[in-house]
Amino acid sequence: MSTITIKSPREIELMRVSGKITAAARSIGREMVTPGVTTQEIDKEIYKFIKRSGAEPSFLGYGGFPGSACISVNDEVIHGIPGKRLIREGDIVSIDVGAFIGGFHGDCCGTFAAGKISEEARRLIEVTRQSFFEGLKFAREGYRVSDISHAIQDYVESFGYTLVREYVGHGIGKNLHEAPEVPNFGEPGHGPRLVRGMTLAIEPMVNMGGAAVRVLDNDWTVVTADGSLSAHYENTVLITDGEPEILTMAEDL
Ligand code: MG
């Protein structure tokens, strides 16, 4: 990856716009996660919303990806391809979306329950979400990237869950993926120092079982090697001179 880009106040304003649309697209996905709906139907509504907002779906065509959202069910970690798969009662469904407008991307994700889910699955979702906020505590000037990573790992592993290592968070801006990489594991005190104007997609991917993953024959979808459930939570975050600002903020965050 290239050098870390520091966003100007004007660029930050543009990223607030793309972030808001991205967050709203995630909310649409969240509302649609119910038994009986196909992942394709969810993707279609997300596509329509992003286009209606004057933006472009960041993921559509990215490396040839065929959807506007990555929709990953149960043991699917990331990069689930929207299709005819019917969501069933008890499934957990990750909706990962990106929107590009004004020259900048937003990127966010959440894992949501289809109908009534098991207590174990609910806990996995909640711990994954909270781990993002544990990492966020270190998304401030003066800390280093791996301080975020370590806080996420520490929290997640205290529940006996594991973190995916092959895929990591990232800088974001004019490009969907920029420097630096933001791993969800590691010792504190390493990596680039955080400074105001940096924008990071922080995205813990948490497995209920082992950390190992594999890629399906479609060359996209990453699943847990042991078939255990996986959850994902992500927001685009701006480093400021004080509290970090979540650019993909939404009421149902
Ligand atoms: Mg991302």
mmCIF file of C-alpha atoms and ligand atoms in Angstrom:
data_model
loop_
_atom_site.group_PDB
_atom_site.id
_atom_site.type_symbol
_atom_site.label_atom_id
_atom_site.label_comp_id
_atom_site.label_asym_id
_atom_site.label_seq_id
_atom_site.Cartn_x
_atom_site.Cartn_y
_atom_site.Cartn_z
ATOM 1 C CA MET A 1 0.000 0.000 0.000
ATOM 2 C CA SER A 2 0.944 3.584 -0.549
ATOM 3 C CA THR A 3 1.638 6.311 1.971
ATOM 4 C CA ILE A 4 -0.986 7.376 4.474
ATOM 5 C CA THR A 5 -3.146 10.234 3.224
ATOM 6 C CA ILE A 6 -4.085 13.040 5.587
ATOM 7 C CA LYS A 7 -7.428 14.572 4.671
ATOM 8 C CA SER A 8 -7.923 18.328 4.498
ATOM 9 C CA PRO A 9 -10.975 19.928 6.137
ATOM 10 C CA ARG A 10 -12.649 20.075 2.729
ATOM 11 C CA GLU A 11 -11.917 16.409 2.071
ATOM 12 C CA ILE A 12 -13.227 15.489 5.514
ATOM 13 C CA GLU A 13 -16.462 17.304 4.654
ATOM 14 C CA LEU A 14 -16.753 15.124 1.538
ATOM 15 C CA MET A 15 -16.053 11.988 3.543
ATOM 16 C CA ARG A 16 -18.847 12.904 5.938
ATOM 17 C CA VAL A 17 -21.191 12.865 2.953
ATOM 18 C CA SER A 18 -20.057 9.469 1.652
ATOM 19 C CA GLY A 19 -20.000 8.106 5.192
ATOM 20 C CA LYS A 20 -23.578 9.139 5.839
ATOM 21 C CA ILE A 21 -24.846 7.474 2.676
ATOM 22 C CA THR A 22 -22.862 4.328 3.467
ATOM 23 C CA ALA A 23 -24.323 4.153 6.960
ATOM 24 C CA ALA A 24 -27.850 4.604 5.635
ATOM 25 C CA ALA A 25 -27.259 1.793 3.132
ATOM 26 C CA ARG A 26 -26.225 -0.486 5.994
ATOM 27 C CA SER A 27 -29.431 0.465 7.828
ATOM 28 C CA ILE A 28 -31.481 -0.566 4.800
ATOM 29 C CA GLY A 29 -29.708 -3.901 4.797
ATOM 30 C CA ARG A 30 -30.287 -4.312 8.494
ATOM 31 C CA GLU A 31 -34.008 -3.693 8.158
ATOM 32 C CA MET A 32 -34.267 -6.228 5.363
ATOM 33 C CA VAL A 33 -32.580 -9.065 7.248
ATOM 34 C CA THR A 34 -35.599 -11.302 7.897
ATOM 35 C CA PRO A 35 -36.376 -14.971 7.246
ATOM 36 C CA GLY A 36 -37.561 -15.525 3.676
ATOM 37 C CA VAL A 37 -35.632 -12.758 1.933
ATOM 38 C CA THR A 38 -32.793 -13.560 -0.471
ATOM 39 C CA THR A 39 -29.403 -11.900 -0.218
ATOM 40 C CA GLN A 40 -29.934 -10.700 -3.791
ATOM 41 C CA GLU A 41 -33.071 -8.816 -2.773
ATOM 42 C CA ILE A 42 -31.176 -7.023 -0.032
ATOM 43 C CA ASP A 43 -28.350 -6.170 -2.423
ATOM 44 C CA LYS A 44 -30.792 -4.753 -4.958
ATOM 45 C CA GLU A 45 -32.339 -2.349 -2.445
ATOM 46 C CA ILE A 46 -28.900 -1.236 -1.279
ATOM 47 C CA TYR A 47 -27.889 -0.630 -4.897
ATOM 48 C CA LYS A 48 -31.017 1.420 -5.551
ATOM 49 C CA PHE A 49 -30.542 3.487 -2.401
ATOM 50 C CA ILE A 50 -26.901 4.301 -3.122
ATOM 51 C CA LYS A 51 -27.691 5.313 -6.713
ATOM 52 C CA ARG A 52 -30.687 7.365 -5.602
ATOM 53 C CA SER A 53 -28.351 9.200 -3.224
ATOM 54 C CA GLY A 54 -26.191 10.213 -6.164
ATOM 55 C CA ALA A 55 -23.372 7.874 -5.137
ATOM 56 C CA GLU A 56 -21.809 4.752 -6.626
ATOM 57 C CA PRO A 57 -21.582 1.427 -4.788
ATOM 58 C CA SER A 58 -17.877 1.134 -3.957
ATOM 59 C CA PHE A 59 -17.865 -2.659 -4.057
ATOM 60 C CA LEU A 60 -19.706 -3.191 -7.351
ATOM 61 C CA GLY A 61 -17.071 -4.216 -9.881
ATOM 62 C CA TYR A 62 -14.232 -3.823 -7.365
ATOM 63 C CA GLY A 63 -11.822 -6.559 -8.420
ATOM 64 C CA GLY A 64 -14.814 -7.897 -10.343
ATOM 65 C CA PHE A 65 -17.094 -8.238 -7.304
ATOM 66 C CA PRO A 66 -20.639 -8.674 -8.629
ATOM 67 C CA GLY A 67 -22.660 -7.053 -5.806
ATOM 68 C CA SER A 68 -23.148 -3.647 -4.190
ATOM 69 C CA ALA A 69 -22.928 -5.214 -0.743
ATOM 70 C CA CYS A 70 -21.012 -8.170 0.628
ATOM 71 C CA ILE A 71 -23.641 -10.282 2.385
ATOM 72 C CA SER A 72 -22.132 -13.033 4.508
ATOM 73 C CA VAL A 73 -24.315 -15.566 6.328
ATOM 74 C CA ASN A 74 -23.411 -17.623 9.433
ATOM 75 C CA ASP A 75 -19.970 -19.215 8.849
ATOM 76 C CA GLU A 76 -19.244 -16.765 6.032
ATOM 77 C CA VAL A 77 -16.797 -14.173 7.357
ATOM 78 C CA ILE A 78 -16.630 -11.637 4.534
ATOM 79 C CA HIS A 79 -17.191 -11.233 0.783
ATOM 80 C CA GLY A 80 -20.432 -13.192 0.601
ATOM 81 C CA ILE A 81 -21.819 -12.764 -2.916
ATOM 82 C CA PRO A 82 -25.488 -11.715 -3.036
ATOM 83 C CA GLY A 83 -27.588 -14.344 -4.765
ATOM 84 C CA LYS A 84 -30.532 -16.699 -4.459
ATOM 85 C CA ARG A 85 -29.639 -17.800 -0.939
ATOM 86 C CA LEU A 86 -32.699 -17.568 1.261
ATOM 87 C CA ILE A 87 -32.150 -16.157 4.726
ATOM 88 C CA ARG A 88 -33.624 -18.443 7.354
ATOM 89 C CA GLU A 89 -34.817 -17.964 10.908
ATOM 90 C CA GLY A 90 -31.815 -18.076 13.230
ATOM 91 C CA ASP A 91 -29.249 -16.936 10.648
ATOM 92 C CA ILE A 92 -26.791 -14.149 11.366
ATOM 93 C CA VAL A 93 -26.165 -11.917 8.378
ATOM 94 C CA SER A 94 -23.276 -9.500 7.839
ATOM 95 C CA ILE A 95 -23.996 -6.563 5.559
ATOM 96 C CA ASP A 96 -20.836 -4.802 4.384
ATOM 97 C CA VAL A 97 -21.347 -1.744 2.171
ATOM 98 C CA GLY A 98 -19.390 1.073 0.618
ATOM 99 C CA ALA A 99 -20.475 4.239 -1.188
ATOM 100 C CA PHE A 100 -18.396 6.581 -3.350
ATOM 101 C CA ILE A 101 -19.396 10.196 -3.903
ATOM 102 C CA GLY A 102 -17.515 13.477 -4.306
ATOM 103 C CA GLY A 103 -14.315 11.525 -4.867
ATOM 104 C CA PHE A 104 -14.374 9.680 -1.521
ATOM 105 C CA HIS A 105 -15.455 6.319 -0.156
ATOM 106 C CA GLY A 106 -17.262 5.256 2.985
ATOM 107 C CA ASP A 107 -17.126 1.676 4.270
ATOM 108 C CA CYS A 108 -19.102 0.038 7.071
ATOM 109 C CA CYS A 109 -20.546 -3.281 8.145
ATOM 110 C CA GLY A 110 -22.718 -4.892 10.773
ATOM 111 C CA THR A 111 -23.962 -8.386 11.574
ATOM 112 C CA PHE A 112 -27.689 -8.724 12.122
ATOM 113 C CA ALA A 113 -30.106 -11.366 13.378
ATOM 114 C CA ALA A 114 -32.736 -13.012 11.158
ATOM 115 C CA GLY A 115 -35.698 -13.576 13.439
ATOM 116 C CA LYS A 116 -34.915 -15.379 16.651
ATOM 117 C CA ILE A 117 -31.274 -16.398 16.996
ATOM 118 C CA SER A 118 -29.443 -18.431 19.627
ATOM 119 C CA GLU A 119 -28.093 -16.804 22.763
ATOM 120 C CA GLU A 120 -24.575 -17.763 21.638
ATOM 121 C CA ALA A 121 -25.001 -16.057 18.297
ATOM 122 C CA ARG A 122 -26.370 -12.916 19.921
ATOM 123 C CA ARG A 123 -23.409 -12.749 22.225
ATOM 124 C CA LEU A 124 -20.980 -13.140 19.323
ATOM 125 C CA ILE A 125 -22.638 -10.217 17.534
ATOM 126 C CA GLU A 126 -22.557 -8.030 20.628
ATOM 127 C CA VAL A 127 -18.923 -8.792 21.489
ATOM 128 C CA THR A 128 -17.877 -8.119 17.887
ATOM 129 C CA ARG A 129 -19.653 -4.771 17.879
ATOM 130 C CA GLN A 130 -18.277 -3.778 21.266
ATOM 131 C CA SER A 131 -14.747 -4.746 20.222
ATOM 132 C CA PHE A 132 -14.872 -1.981 17.627
ATOM 133 C CA PHE A 133 -15.630 0.520 20.400
ATOM 134 C CA GLU A 134 -12.820 -0.896 22.531
ATOM 135 C CA GLY A 135 -10.457 -0.271 19.627
ATOM 136 C CA LEU A 136 -11.963 3.170 19.053
ATOM 137 C CA LYS A 137 -10.769 4.281 22.491
ATOM 138 C CA PHE A 138 -7.255 4.276 21.007
ATOM 139 C CA ALA A 139 -8.164 5.954 17.727
ATOM 140 C CA ARG A 140 -6.659 9.206 18.922
ATOM 141 C CA GLU A 141 -3.586 11.281 18.271
ATOM 142 C CA GLY A 142 -0.565 9.998 20.126
ATOM 143 C CA TYR A 143 -1.449 6.336 19.912
ATOM 144 C CA ARG A 144 -0.203 3.946 17.257
ATOM 145 C CA VAL A 145 -2.249 1.777 14.915
ATOM 146 C CA SER A 146 -1.523 -1.409 16.833
ATOM 147 C CA ASP A 147 -2.927 0.115 20.026
ATOM 148 C CA ILE A 148 -6.318 -0.154 18.309
ATOM 149 C CA SER A 149 -5.495 -3.699 17.169
ATOM 150 C CA HIS A 150 -4.457 -4.813 20.611
ATOM 151 C CA ALA A 151 -7.541 -3.402 22.341
ATOM 152 C CA ILE A 152 -9.785 -5.287 19.908
ATOM 153 C CA GLN A 153 -7.897 -8.542 20.367
ATOM 154 C CA ASP A 154 -7.760 -8.264 24.130
ATOM 155 C CA TYR A 155 -11.498 -7.744 24.401
ATOM 156 C CA VAL A 156 -12.541 -10.424 21.903
ATOM 157 C CA GLU A 157 -10.247 -13.122 23.254
ATOM 158 C CA SER A 158 -11.488 -12.541 26.797
ATOM 159 C CA PHE A 159 -14.745 -14.131 25.590
ATOM 160 C CA GLY A 160 -12.966 -17.151 24.095
ATOM 161 C CA TYR A 161 -13.540 -15.991 20.510
ATOM 162 C CA THR A 162 -10.851 -15.622 17.852
ATOM 163 C CA LEU A 163 -9.898 -12.922 15.347
ATOM 164 C CA VAL A 164 -9.381 -13.431 11.659
ATOM 165 C CA ARG A 165 -5.796 -12.544 10.757
ATOM 166 C CA GLU A 166 -5.716 -12.804 6.983
ATOM 167 C CA TYR A 167 -7.998 -9.798 6.516
ATOM 168 C CA VAL A 168 -7.608 -6.446 8.247
ATOM 169 C CA GLY A 169 -8.963 -2.925 8.491
ATOM 170 C CA HIS A 170 -7.463 -0.179 6.365
ATOM 171 C CA GLY A 171 -7.059 3.460 5.577
ATOM 172 C CA ILE A 172 -9.782 4.834 3.326
ATOM 173 C CA GLY A 173 -10.370 7.965 1.267
ATOM 174 C CA LYS A 174 -10.062 8.479 -2.473
ATOM 175 C CA ASN A 175 -9.347 4.760 -2.562
ATOM 176 C CA LEU A 176 -11.430 2.119 -0.829
ATOM 177 C CA HIS A 177 -8.276 0.563 0.588
ATOM 178 C CA GLU A 178 -5.377 2.794 1.556
ATOM 179 C CA ALA A 179 -2.481 2.641 3.983
ATOM 180 C CA PRO A 180 -2.195 1.847 6.783
ATOM 181 C CA GLU A 181 -3.385 -1.689 7.434
ATOM 182 C CA VAL A 182 -5.324 -1.915 10.697
ATOM 183 C CA PRO A 183 -5.046 -5.495 11.993
ATOM 184 C CA ASN A 184 -7.400 -6.792 14.665
ATOM 185 C CA PHE A 185 -4.593 -8.362 16.670
ATOM 186 C CA GLY A 186 -1.066 -7.558 17.780
ATOM 187 C CA GLU A 187 1.099 -6.105 20.492
ATOM 188 C CA PRO A 188 0.477 -2.451 21.366
ATOM 189 C CA GLY A 189 2.864 0.360 20.466
ATOM 190 C CA HIS A 190 3.583 -0.594 16.864
ATOM 191 C CA GLY A 191 2.710 0.765 13.446
ATOM 192 C CA PRO A 192 2.207 4.336 12.303
ATOM 193 C CA ARG A 193 1.427 7.021 14.846
ATOM 194 C CA LEU A 194 -2.118 8.360 14.555
ATOM 195 C CA VAL A 195 -2.543 11.993 13.543
ATOM 196 C CA ARG A 196 -5.580 14.161 12.901
ATOM 197 C CA GLY A 197 -6.938 13.924 9.377
ATOM 198 C CA MET A 198 -6.319 10.197 9.033
ATOM 199 C CA THR A 199 -9.383 8.154 8.113
ATOM 200 C CA LEU A 200 -9.488 4.467 9.000
ATOM 201 C CA ALA A 201 -11.931 1.636 8.425
ATOM 202 C CA ILE A 202 -11.733 -0.325 11.673
ATOM 203 C CA GLU A 203 -13.351 -3.731 11.218
ATOM 204 C CA PRO A 204 -13.048 -6.650 13.617
ATOM 205 C CA MET A 205 -13.959 -10.037 12.106
ATOM 206 C CA VAL A 206 -14.651 -12.444 14.958
ATOM 207 C CA ASN A 207 -15.062 -16.228 14.860
ATOM 208 C CA MET A 208 -16.858 -18.246 17.497
ATOM 209 C CA GLY A 209 -14.490 -21.180 16.913
ATOM 210 C CA GLY A 210 -10.974 -21.228 15.488
ATOM 211 C CA ALA A 211 -9.308 -18.308 13.723
ATOM 212 C CA ALA A 212 -8.563 -20.241 10.522
ATOM 213 C CA VAL A 213 -10.472 -19.314 7.373
ATOM 214 C CA ARG A 214 -10.616 -20.537 3.783
ATOM 215 C CA VAL A 215 -11.898 -19.112 0.516
ATOM 216 C CA LEU A 216 -14.778 -20.812 -1.323
ATOM 217 C CA ASP A 217 -14.559 -21.954 -4.939
ATOM 218 C CA ASN A 218 -16.175 -18.693 -6.060
ATOM 219 C CA ASP A 219 -12.782 -17.109 -5.236
ATOM 220 C CA TRP A 220 -14.450 -14.481 -3.059
ATOM 221 C CA THR A 221 -16.292 -15.737 -0.051
ATOM 222 C CA VAL A 222 -14.218 -16.277 3.068
ATOM 223 C CA VAL A 223 -15.628 -18.848 5.529
ATOM 224 C CA THR A 224 -14.444 -20.192 8.860
ATOM 225 C CA ALA A 225 -12.412 -23.383 8.382
ATOM 226 C CA ASP A 226 -14.296 -25.151 11.177
ATOM 227 C CA GLY A 227 -17.751 -24.001 10.099
ATOM 228 C CA SER A 228 -18.299 -21.933 13.246
ATOM 229 C CA LEU A 229 -20.236 -18.663 13.178
ATOM 230 C CA SER A 230 -18.484 -15.403 12.354
ATOM 231 C CA ALA A 231 -19.483 -11.770 12.907
ATOM 232 C CA HIS A 232 -18.141 -8.501 11.509
ATOM 233 C CA TYR A 233 -18.507 -4.875 12.502
ATOM 234 C CA GLU A 234 -17.008 -1.846 10.815
ATOM 235 C CA ASN A 235 -17.074 1.911 10.662
ATOM 236 C CA THR A 236 -15.081 4.578 8.877
ATOM 237 C CA VAL A 237 -13.412 6.705 11.539
ATOM 238 C CA LEU A 238 -11.733 10.127 11.440
ATOM 239 C CA ILE A 239 -8.811 10.822 13.750
ATOM 240 C CA THR A 240 -9.195 14.313 15.226
ATOM 241 C CA ASP A 241 -7.392 16.373 17.863
ATOM 242 C CA GLY A 242 -9.804 14.862 20.401
ATOM 243 C CA GLU A 243 -12.580 12.272 20.244
ATOM 244 C CA PRO A 244 -12.566 10.189 17.069
ATOM 245 C CA GLU A 245 -15.451 10.905 14.738
ATOM 246 C CA ILE A 246 -17.398 7.965 13.297
ATOM 247 C CA LEU A 247 -18.119 9.033 9.723
ATOM 248 C CA THR A 248 -20.520 6.146 9.110
ATOM 249 C CA MET A 249 -22.676 7.116 12.067
ATOM 250 C CA ALA A 250 -26.339 6.119 12.076
ATOM 251 C CA GLU A 251 -29.048 6.039 14.701
ATOM 252 C CA ASP A 252 -29.118 2.256 14.656
ATOM 253 C CA LEU A 253 -25.328 2.037 14.808
HETATM 254 MG MG MG B 1 -13.489 -2.402 4.944
#
